[in-house]
Structure formats: structure tokens, C-alpha cells
């Protein structure tokens, strides 16, 4: 659980909190899962965290033959996926040109999400590394100038291909560390993809995105029906938040009345009781998770951002952008629903995924 509160020069007071329903953890004497270790290694590899990569490699090596067998199973699955990609990889004419044109946006998305989610490089307190904050600002500028919904299919396809390739390469790096390995296991991505690896048949890969496309259309239709209950400032903030998440390549969130009711009740209470924060003095409504549960919302993940100020929605969102803890909640990929409220000078946004 993370919490942040700060006052910015523009006079907007902020607070952010993220709660996750605890799941059973493995017992201390349970053996580590090689597949999970591999996923952590691939994550460290994407962020070029050499120390973490070495630590995960040593952990999986300690599992011996059992770890190697588990990694080989992972490699079989990853190789099949990469081979499927290679089967549809060819010169795609207009679609390939569109993919190339959108590649800068795709790389920007990956860089932004990687930085915002990296709590070591982008900590809740103000980052001391100015280059990190500058990189986030540049990424936001690129996303703001892009027509994200026009290019998103090609970006997603490009990202999918890269992830399939990186998974094979990372697993090969782990497997080759085991004693007795005389060659790199798995397929050679360069040989498999061939000279046309810069081009993609986006139409073939877009078949995998059909479920997301339908979900986005359903979300837009639902939001259009439910947005009538929002005030002008609330609607402006909702539209800006959803547009930013879409530009970052995240699925659209659905406006959920119970989350909106929880947000509105908390905003009203902060005004009535003259306090500002996530923790309410009212029994049964002390935490964001309590408040959404009080609206009969069963959750597995809840995030909340707060602001206090009379500025427009654009200024509130700008303040959240400038705060690492808030920015992390705004771009959390796990929530599927959202509630927005403004009462007086208090702004509350609840993000959640239902059980």
C-alpha cells in the first residue's frame, strides 16, 4: 500500500493510495517457481537491471534439473508463439508503412510505462534524477501530440512481436547458464524472422486484439450512457484521464456508478468535516476499500487519487502527472472501472477491478 501527500506550488493539495486484496503467499519452505523467476528475469532484462538479472539467474540455477526442465517447458511455449508470429511476418505494404510511422509512439509508450512503474528510478518522493522526470515529460508530450487511437493497432502489433522475441531471447540466456549446455536452446529469432523482420502483417496479429477492441467499444457506449450523471468538471476530468490512458496504450476504463458514489461521498465528507486525506474518521468508511465496499462493490484492487483546489480539471491532472505516486496510479494497468467526483474544492477518483 502506498500513500503520498504533498502541496505543489500551484496550491493544489494531492494524495494517492493504492490497495490490493492480499492473496495467499507461498510458504517460506515452498520451492521457488521457475516460471515466475523467468518472468522476473525478463522484466529486469527489459529495464536493463543487470543486478536483478544476475540475482534471478542465480536463483533459477539453484533449482538444478527441476529448474532447467521448467525453463525448457517455458521455452517450448515461447518458441511456438514466436514461430506463429514468423508465419504471418511479411511485407505488408500500407500496413507496414503505418506500423513504421507509429513505431516512435510505440517506443514512447513502452518507455513511459517502464519509467512510471519503476519505483526505484521514479520513487514516490520527488526523483533526484532530473533526467527521469525529463524523460517522463518528453514521453507525455509525444503522446499528447499523437492521434493515439489511429495508430494504436499497429503499435500493439509491433509491441506483441517484440515481446514474443524478447521472451525467447531471455529464456535462452537463462538456459545457456546451466552446466552442460553446448548451444543456445530454442529457435534463432533472426533466422526465424528473416530479413523482413521490420515489417509486420498487422491484420493477422490484430486478430489477437479483437477482444480488446470490442471491450473498448463497449466501454465507450457504457460511458456515454452514464456520463449524464457527471458535472461539467467531472466529465472534463474523466475524458482527460481516459484519453491519457488510451494514448499510453491502456484499455479504456468503464464508468462505474458505485465507484462514483464512493468518490462523491468521500469528497463531500472531506468538505463537511474539514480534513483532506484517504483515511476517513467515519467507521466503516475509513479506507478507499471500505468506501467502495460500502457501495456493494466487491473488489480485488482499488486505487485512489485526491486533490484539493479550485483549478480546472486540466490543472488537477497536470498536478497528478507531476507526482510519481499519483502518476503510477493513473497508469495502473490492473483497474477496469473508474469513478470520478468533485464536491466543492475536493476531487476524488477511484480506480478498481471487481472480484
Tab-separated table of C-alpha atoms in Angstrom:
chain	number	residue	atom	x	y	z
A	1	UNK	CA	0.000	0.000	0.000
A	2	UNK	CA	1.400	3.373	-0.965
A	3	UNK	CA	0.323	6.824	0.086
A	4	UNK	CA	1.530	10.263	-0.852
A	5	UNK	CA	0.505	13.767	0.153
A	6	UNK	CA	2.175	16.971	-0.941
A	7	UNK	CA	1.438	20.578	-1.682
A	8	UNK	CA	2.513	21.830	-5.081
A	9	UNK	CA	3.466	25.412	-5.947
A	10	UNK	CA	0.170	25.907	-7.735
A	11	UNK	CA	-1.622	25.394	-4.426
A	12	UNK	CA	-3.203	22.043	-5.230
A	13	UNK	CA	-3.022	19.512	-2.415
A	14	UNK	CA	-2.697	15.900	-3.530
A	15	UNK	CA	-2.930	12.414	-2.097
A	16	UNK	CA	-2.734	8.983	-3.718
A	17	UNK	CA	-3.262	5.484	-2.405
A	18	UNK	CA	-3.281	2.003	-3.926
A	19	UNK	CA	-4.662	-1.097	-2.223
A	20	UNK	CA	-4.533	-4.683	-3.426
A	21	UNK	CA	-6.519	-7.518	-1.914
A	22	UNK	CA	-3.929	-9.823	-0.327
A	23	UNK	CA	-3.636	-13.248	-1.901
A	24	UNK	CA	-2.182	-16.345	-0.210
A	25	UNK	CA	1.606	-16.366	-0.398
A	26	UNK	CA	3.747	-19.435	-0.800
A	27	UNK	CA	5.056	-20.817	2.458
A	28	UNK	CA	8.646	-19.930	3.277
A	29	UNK	CA	9.771	-23.521	2.679
A	30	UNK	CA	7.987	-23.854	-0.693
A	31	UNK	CA	10.444	-24.097	-3.592
A	32	UNK	CA	10.552	-21.015	-5.835
A	33	UNK	CA	8.649	-21.303	-9.096
A	34	UNK	CA	10.995	-21.351	-12.105
A	35	UNK	CA	8.367	-19.847	-14.409
A	36	UNK	CA	7.877	-16.912	-12.033
A	37	UNK	CA	11.650	-16.457	-11.741
A	38	UNK	CA	11.830	-16.362	-15.546
A	39	UNK	CA	9.142	-13.667	-15.661
A	40	UNK	CA	11.057	-11.570	-13.137
A	41	UNK	CA	14.250	-12.057	-15.144
A	42	UNK	CA	12.517	-10.890	-18.340
A	43	UNK	CA	11.139	-7.855	-16.507
A	44	UNK	CA	14.626	-6.966	-15.238
A	45	UNK	CA	16.000	-7.540	-18.741
A	46	UNK	CA	13.533	-5.068	-20.248
A	47	UNK	CA	14.631	-2.399	-17.763
A	48	UNK	CA	18.333	-3.310	-18.182
A	49	UNK	CA	18.652	-4.027	-14.448
A	50	UNK	CA	21.804	-6.173	-14.575
A	51	UNK	CA	21.942	-6.801	-10.831
A	52	UNK	CA	18.375	-8.106	-10.753
A	53	UNK	CA	19.026	-10.246	-13.850
A	54	UNK	CA	22.040	-11.856	-12.169
A	55	UNK	CA	20.114	-12.455	-8.951
A	56	UNK	CA	17.222	-14.171	-10.764
A	57	UNK	CA	19.637	-16.263	-12.854
A	58	UNK	CA	21.385	-17.495	-9.702
A	59	UNK	CA	18.027	-18.319	-8.124
A	60	UNK	CA	16.893	-20.476	-11.032
A	61	UNK	CA	20.293	-22.172	-11.304
A	62	UNK	CA	19.962	-23.217	-7.666
A	63	UNK	CA	16.874	-25.243	-8.632
A	64	UNK	CA	19.049	-27.586	-10.663
A	65	UNK	CA	17.452	-30.087	-13.040
A	66	UNK	CA	13.939	-29.187	-11.935
A	67	UNK	CA	14.512	-25.524	-12.773
A	68	UNK	CA	16.023	-26.374	-16.129
A	69	UNK	CA	13.073	-28.611	-17.034
A	70	UNK	CA	10.613	-25.850	-16.112
A	71	UNK	CA	12.516	-23.327	-18.242
A	72	UNK	CA	12.573	-25.748	-21.157
A	73	UNK	CA	8.783	-26.001	-20.942
A	74	UNK	CA	8.574	-22.215	-20.945
A	75	UNK	CA	10.878	-22.138	-23.982
A	76	UNK	CA	8.706	-24.634	-25.871
A	77	UNK	CA	5.707	-22.375	-25.359
A	78	UNK	CA	7.633	-19.196	-26.207
A	79	UNK	CA	9.152	-20.754	-29.337
A	80	UNK	CA	5.727	-21.839	-30.598
A	81	UNK	CA	4.439	-18.291	-30.135
A	82	UNK	CA	7.419	-16.790	-31.948
A	83	UNK	CA	7.032	-19.273	-34.794
A	84	UNK	CA	3.375	-18.278	-35.103
A	85	UNK	CA	4.468	-14.647	-35.409
A	86	UNK	CA	7.063	-15.581	-38.014
A	87	UNK	CA	4.390	-17.361	-40.041
A	88	UNK	CA	2.484	-14.085	-40.551
A	89	UNK	CA	5.566	-11.900	-40.890
A	90	UNK	CA	5.917	-10.446	-44.397
A	91	UNK	CA	5.961	-7.224	-46.359
A	92	UNK	CA	2.577	-5.724	-45.533
A	93	UNK	CA	2.508	-2.694	-47.855
A	94	UNK	CA	0.391	0.130	-46.423
A	95	UNK	CA	0.012	-1.602	-43.068
A	96	UNK	CA	3.780	-1.964	-42.736
A	97	UNK	CA	4.289	1.717	-43.526
A	98	UNK	CA	1.670	2.617	-40.941
A	99	UNK	CA	3.470	0.404	-38.428
A	100	UNK	CA	6.791	2.122	-39.142
A	101	UNK	CA	5.179	5.535	-38.815
A	102	UNK	CA	3.775	4.574	-35.426
A	103	UNK	CA	6.939	2.957	-34.090
A	104	UNK	CA	8.107	6.144	-32.345
A	105	UNK	CA	4.813	6.293	-30.494
A	106	UNK	CA	5.097	2.637	-29.534
A	107	UNK	CA	8.603	3.074	-28.201
A	108	UNK	CA	7.475	6.175	-26.316
A	109	UNK	CA	4.648	4.238	-24.687
A	110	UNK	CA	6.953	1.486	-23.550
A	111	UNK	CA	9.462	3.991	-22.178
A	112	UNK	CA	6.798	5.954	-20.290
A	113	UNK	CA	5.147	2.917	-18.703
A	114	UNK	CA	8.522	1.444	-17.820
A	115	UNK	CA	9.649	4.598	-16.050
A	116	UNK	CA	6.388	5.316	-14.246
A	117	UNK	CA	6.193	1.751	-12.907
A	118	UNK	CA	9.847	1.672	-11.813
A	119	UNK	CA	9.654	2.672	-8.146
A	120	UNK	CA	13.430	2.694	-7.856
A	121	UNK	CA	14.042	5.211	-10.662
A	122	UNK	CA	10.726	7.059	-10.227
A	123	UNK	CA	10.109	6.907	-6.439
A	124	UNK	CA	7.091	8.333	-4.650
A	125	UNK	CA	9.231	11.165	-3.337
A	126	UNK	CA	10.427	13.685	-5.914
A	127	UNK	CA	13.006	11.918	-8.160
A	128	UNK	CA	16.512	13.249	-7.606
A	129	UNK	CA	17.458	12.231	-11.156
A	130	UNK	CA	16.215	15.121	-13.291
A	131	UNK	CA	16.724	13.057	-16.447
A	132	UNK	CA	13.996	10.659	-15.326
A	133	UNK	CA	11.464	13.441	-14.839
A	134	UNK	CA	12.517	14.952	-18.167
A	135	UNK	CA	12.047	11.607	-19.912
A	136	UNK	CA	8.533	11.285	-18.484
A	137	UNK	CA	7.706	14.843	-19.597
A	138	UNK	CA	9.027	14.201	-23.118
A	139	UNK	CA	7.003	10.997	-23.368
A	140	UNK	CA	3.856	12.823	-22.288
A	141	UNK	CA	4.489	15.475	-24.937
A	142	UNK	CA	4.849	12.872	-27.688
A	143	UNK	CA	1.678	11.098	-26.585
A	144	UNK	CA	-0.182	14.391	-26.417
A	145	UNK	CA	0.728	15.250	-29.995
A	146	UNK	CA	-0.196	11.822	-31.356
A	147	UNK	CA	-3.520	10.566	-32.644
A	148	UNK	CA	-3.290	7.537	-30.383
A	149	UNK	CA	-6.454	5.758	-31.452
A	150	UNK	CA	-5.482	5.912	-35.128
A	151	UNK	CA	-2.078	4.296	-34.571
A	152	UNK	CA	-2.785	2.055	-31.612
A	153	UNK	CA	-3.469	-1.186	-33.577
A	154	UNK	CA	-0.087	-1.004	-35.284
A	155	UNK	CA	1.697	-0.110	-32.068
A	156	UNK	CA	0.086	-3.035	-30.267
A	157	UNK	CA	1.058	-5.408	-33.059
A	158	UNK	CA	4.651	-4.156	-33.018
A	159	UNK	CA	4.770	-4.466	-29.223
A	160	UNK	CA	3.393	-8.013	-29.369
A	161	UNK	CA	6.077	-9.102	-31.846
A	162	UNK	CA	8.841	-7.582	-29.738
A	163	UNK	CA	7.589	-9.251	-26.574
A	164	UNK	CA	7.489	-12.670	-28.264
A	165	UNK	CA	11.066	-12.234	-29.448
A	166	UNK	CA	12.345	-10.908	-26.109
A	167	UNK	CA	10.789	-13.832	-24.256
A	168	UNK	CA	12.659	-16.369	-26.408
A	169	UNK	CA	15.935	-14.457	-26.097
A	170	UNK	CA	15.633	-14.083	-22.309
A	171	UNK	CA	14.790	-17.741	-21.731
A	172	UNK	CA	17.741	-18.730	-23.921
A	173	UNK	CA	20.030	-16.581	-21.761
A	174	UNK	CA	18.848	-18.425	-18.657
A	175	UNK	CA	19.028	-21.916	-20.124
A	176	UNK	CA	22.537	-21.488	-21.526
A	177	UNK	CA	23.819	-20.889	-17.981
A	178	UNK	CA	23.140	-24.482	-16.964
A	179	UNK	CA	26.178	-26.729	-16.955
A	180	UNK	CA	26.469	-28.989	-19.975
A	181	UNK	CA	24.612	-26.680	-22.355
A	182	UNK	CA	26.530	-26.694	-25.635
A	183	UNK	CA	24.213	-24.494	-27.689
A	184	UNK	CA	21.617	-21.816	-27.128
A	185	UNK	CA	18.274	-23.635	-26.702
A	186	UNK	CA	15.236	-22.607	-28.688
A	187	UNK	CA	14.902	-21.017	-32.123
A	188	UNK	CA	17.173	-18.329	-33.526
A	189	UNK	CA	14.857	-15.285	-33.758
A	190	UNK	CA	16.887	-13.655	-36.532
A	191	UNK	CA	16.870	-16.805	-38.660
A	192	UNK	CA	13.202	-17.425	-37.919
A	193	UNK	CA	12.007	-13.907	-38.714
A	194	UNK	CA	14.323	-13.333	-41.662
A	195	UNK	CA	15.135	-10.046	-43.419
A	196	UNK	CA	11.517	-8.881	-43.321
A	197	UNK	CA	11.604	-8.589	-39.533
A	198	UNK	CA	10.991	-4.830	-39.712
A	199	UNK	CA	7.661	-5.360	-41.445
A	200	UNK	CA	4.531	-6.858	-39.967
A	201	UNK	CA	1.249	-8.082	-41.279
A	202	UNK	CA	-0.736	-6.081	-38.773
A	203	UNK	CA	-4.047	-7.526	-39.948
A	204	UNK	CA	-3.016	-11.047	-38.941
A	205	UNK	CA	-1.853	-10.023	-35.491
A	206	UNK	CA	-4.851	-7.734	-34.955
A	207	UNK	CA	-6.982	-10.855	-34.678
A	208	UNK	CA	-5.490	-11.216	-31.188
A	209	UNK	CA	-6.665	-7.707	-30.346
A	210	UNK	CA	-10.304	-8.245	-31.302
A	211	UNK	CA	-11.364	-8.872	-27.715
A	212	UNK	CA	-9.746	-5.607	-26.605
A	213	UNK	CA	-11.348	-3.708	-29.471
A	214	UNK	CA	-14.814	-4.983	-28.548
A	215	UNK	CA	-14.201	-4.172	-24.878
A	216	UNK	CA	-13.191	-0.599	-25.777
A	217	UNK	CA	-16.307	-0.128	-27.886
A	218	UNK	CA	-18.496	-1.442	-25.081
A	219	UNK	CA	-16.740	0.845	-22.582
A	220	UNK	CA	-17.307	3.913	-24.761
A	221	UNK	CA	-21.002	3.067	-25.157
A	222	UNK	CA	-21.458	2.493	-21.425
A	223	UNK	CA	-19.602	5.672	-20.517
A	224	UNK	CA	-21.717	7.716	-22.931
A	225	UNK	CA	-24.868	6.433	-21.183
A	226	UNK	CA	-23.583	7.037	-17.656
A	227	UNK	CA	-21.748	10.329	-18.136
A	228	UNK	CA	-25.037	12.255	-17.924
A	229	UNK	CA	-24.836	11.995	-14.137
A	230	UNK	CA	-21.496	13.829	-14.045
A	231	UNK	CA	-20.986	17.558	-13.584
A	232	UNK	CA	-19.084	19.531	-16.203
A	233	UNK	CA	-15.742	19.438	-14.314
A	234	UNK	CA	-16.170	15.727	-13.562
A	235	UNK	CA	-16.800	14.956	-17.221
A	236	UNK	CA	-13.762	17.004	-18.268
A	237	UNK	CA	-11.532	15.136	-15.817
A	238	UNK	CA	-12.909	11.735	-16.873
A	239	UNK	CA	-12.373	12.491	-20.568
A	240	UNK	CA	-8.812	13.719	-19.951
A	241	UNK	CA	-7.917	10.676	-17.825
A	242	UNK	CA	-9.301	8.180	-20.313
A	243	UNK	CA	-7.613	9.942	-23.223
A	244	UNK	CA	-4.250	9.855	-21.456
A	245	UNK	CA	-4.563	6.153	-20.634
A	246	UNK	CA	-5.597	5.412	-24.228
A	247	UNK	CA	-2.590	7.357	-25.512
A	248	UNK	CA	-0.409	5.208	-23.251
A	249	UNK	CA	-1.898	2.094	-24.855
A	250	UNK	CA	-4.046	1.004	-21.889
A	251	UNK	CA	-7.610	-0.341	-22.260
A	252	UNK	CA	-10.478	2.060	-21.623
A	253	UNK	CA	-11.996	2.122	-18.159
A	254	UNK	CA	-15.743	1.791	-17.598
A	255	UNK	CA	-17.520	4.457	-15.572
A	256	UNK	CA	-18.968	2.584	-12.574
A	257	UNK	CA	-21.799	4.299	-10.594
A	258	UNK	CA	-20.848	2.604	-7.309
A	259	UNK	CA	-17.280	3.871	-7.555
A	260	UNK	CA	-18.589	7.330	-8.434
A	261	UNK	CA	-20.898	7.202	-5.390
A	262	UNK	CA	-17.998	6.222	-3.115
A	263	UNK	CA	-15.834	9.012	-4.549
A	264	UNK	CA	-18.602	11.599	-4.231
A	265	UNK	CA	-19.392	10.626	-0.635
A	266	UNK	CA	-15.730	10.922	0.361
A	267	UNK	CA	-15.350	14.294	-1.366
A	268	UNK	CA	-18.453	15.588	0.419
A	269	UNK	CA	-17.290	14.266	3.795
A	270	UNK	CA	-13.866	15.899	3.480
A	271	UNK	CA	-15.602	19.218	2.943
A	272	UNK	CA	-18.091	18.749	5.758
A	273	UNK	CA	-15.522	17.537	8.327
A	274	UNK	CA	-12.733	19.860	7.167
A	275	UNK	CA	-9.984	17.315	6.521
A	276	UNK	CA	-8.072	16.052	3.494
A	277	UNK	CA	-6.812	12.505	3.061
A	278	UNK	CA	-7.611	8.904	2.251
A	279	UNK	CA	-8.361	7.920	5.840
A	280	UNK	CA	-11.840	8.916	6.969
A	281	UNK	CA	-12.775	9.314	10.645
A	282	UNK	CA	-16.107	7.609	9.918
A	283	UNK	CA	-16.281	3.937	10.983
A	284	UNK	CA	-16.903	1.655	8.039
A	285	UNK	CA	-15.546	4.218	5.585
A	286	UNK	CA	-12.002	4.687	6.846
A	287	UNK	CA	-10.154	3.479	3.731
A	288	UNK	CA	-10.918	3.626	-0.002
A	289	UNK	CA	-11.530	-0.119	0.021
A	290	UNK	CA	-14.061	0.330	2.854
A	291	UNK	CA	-15.861	3.063	0.959
A	292	UNK	CA	-16.253	1.130	-2.286
A	293	UNK	CA	-17.303	-1.968	-0.316
A	294	UNK	CA	-19.959	0.159	1.417
A	295	UNK	CA	-21.436	0.739	-2.049
A	296	UNK	CA	-21.711	-3.068	-2.503
A	297	UNK	CA	-18.674	-3.200	-4.775
A	298	UNK	CA	-16.622	-6.395	-4.360
A	299	UNK	CA	-13.043	-5.585	-5.338
A	300	UNK	CA	-9.619	-7.161	-5.811
A	301	UNK	CA	-7.776	-3.908	-6.493
A	302	UNK	CA	-8.557	-0.315	-5.506
A	303	UNK	CA	-6.586	2.832	-6.231
A	304	UNK	CA	-7.500	6.388	-5.303
A	305	UNK	CA	-6.146	9.828	-6.091
A	306	UNK	CA	-7.255	13.008	-4.363
A	307	UNK	CA	-6.788	16.692	-4.995
A	308	UNK	CA	-7.922	19.858	-3.277
A	309	UNK	CA	-8.101	23.000	-5.352
A	310	UNK	CA	-10.363	25.259	-7.379
A	311	UNK	CA	-8.462	24.915	-10.637
A	312	UNK	CA	-9.865	23.354	-13.803
A	313	UNK	CA	-9.705	19.614	-14.491
A	314	UNK	CA	-6.680	20.138	-16.736
A	315	UNK	CA	-4.727	21.680	-13.851
A	316	UNK	CA	-5.669	18.856	-11.494
A	317	UNK	CA	-4.483	16.235	-13.982
A	318	UNK	CA	-1.265	18.209	-14.556
A	319	UNK	CA	-0.591	18.152	-10.805
A	320	UNK	CA	-1.106	14.392	-10.671
A	321	UNK	CA	1.232	13.953	-13.653
A	322	UNK	CA	3.984	15.798	-11.799
A	323	UNK	CA	3.742	13.469	-8.793
A	324	UNK	CA	5.294	9.975	-9.235
A	325	UNK	CA	2.912	8.261	-6.810
A	326	UNK	CA	-0.153	9.723	-8.495
A	327	UNK	CA	1.187	9.139	-11.998
A	328	UNK	CA	1.692	5.477	-11.093
A	329	UNK	CA	-1.950	5.126	-10.034
A	330	UNK	CA	-3.194	6.915	-13.178
A	331	UNK	CA	-1.345	4.414	-15.401
A	332	UNK	CA	-2.002	1.287	-13.332
A	333	UNK	CA	-2.913	-1.386	-15.921
A	334	UNK	CA	-4.949	-3.515	-13.487
A	335	UNK	CA	-8.170	-1.489	-12.913
A	336	UNK	CA	-11.069	-1.921	-15.309
A	337	UNK	CA	-13.543	0.583	-13.811
A	338	UNK	CA	-13.457	4.171	-12.595
A	339	UNK	CA	-15.477	6.642	-10.531
A	340	UNK	CA	-14.955	10.427	-10.617
A	341	UNK	CA	-16.304	13.096	-8.257
A	342	UNK	CA	-15.854	16.776	-7.445
A	343	UNK	CA	-17.603	18.363	-4.466
A	344	UNK	CA	-16.608	21.919	-3.693
A	345	UNK	CA	-12.833	22.063	-3.985
A	346	UNK	CA	-12.345	18.336	-3.375
A	347	UNK	CA	-11.594	15.964	-6.270
A	348	UNK	CA	-11.683	12.173	-5.869
A	349	UNK	CA	-11.035	9.469	-8.471
A	350	UNK	CA	-11.400	5.788	-7.585
A	351	UNK	CA	-9.932	3.077	-9.833
A	352	UNK	CA	-10.868	-0.561	-9.239
A	353	UNK	CA	-11.123	-4.068	-10.603
A	354	UNK	CA	-14.140	-6.074	-9.417
A	355	UNK	CA	-13.855	-9.520	-7.936
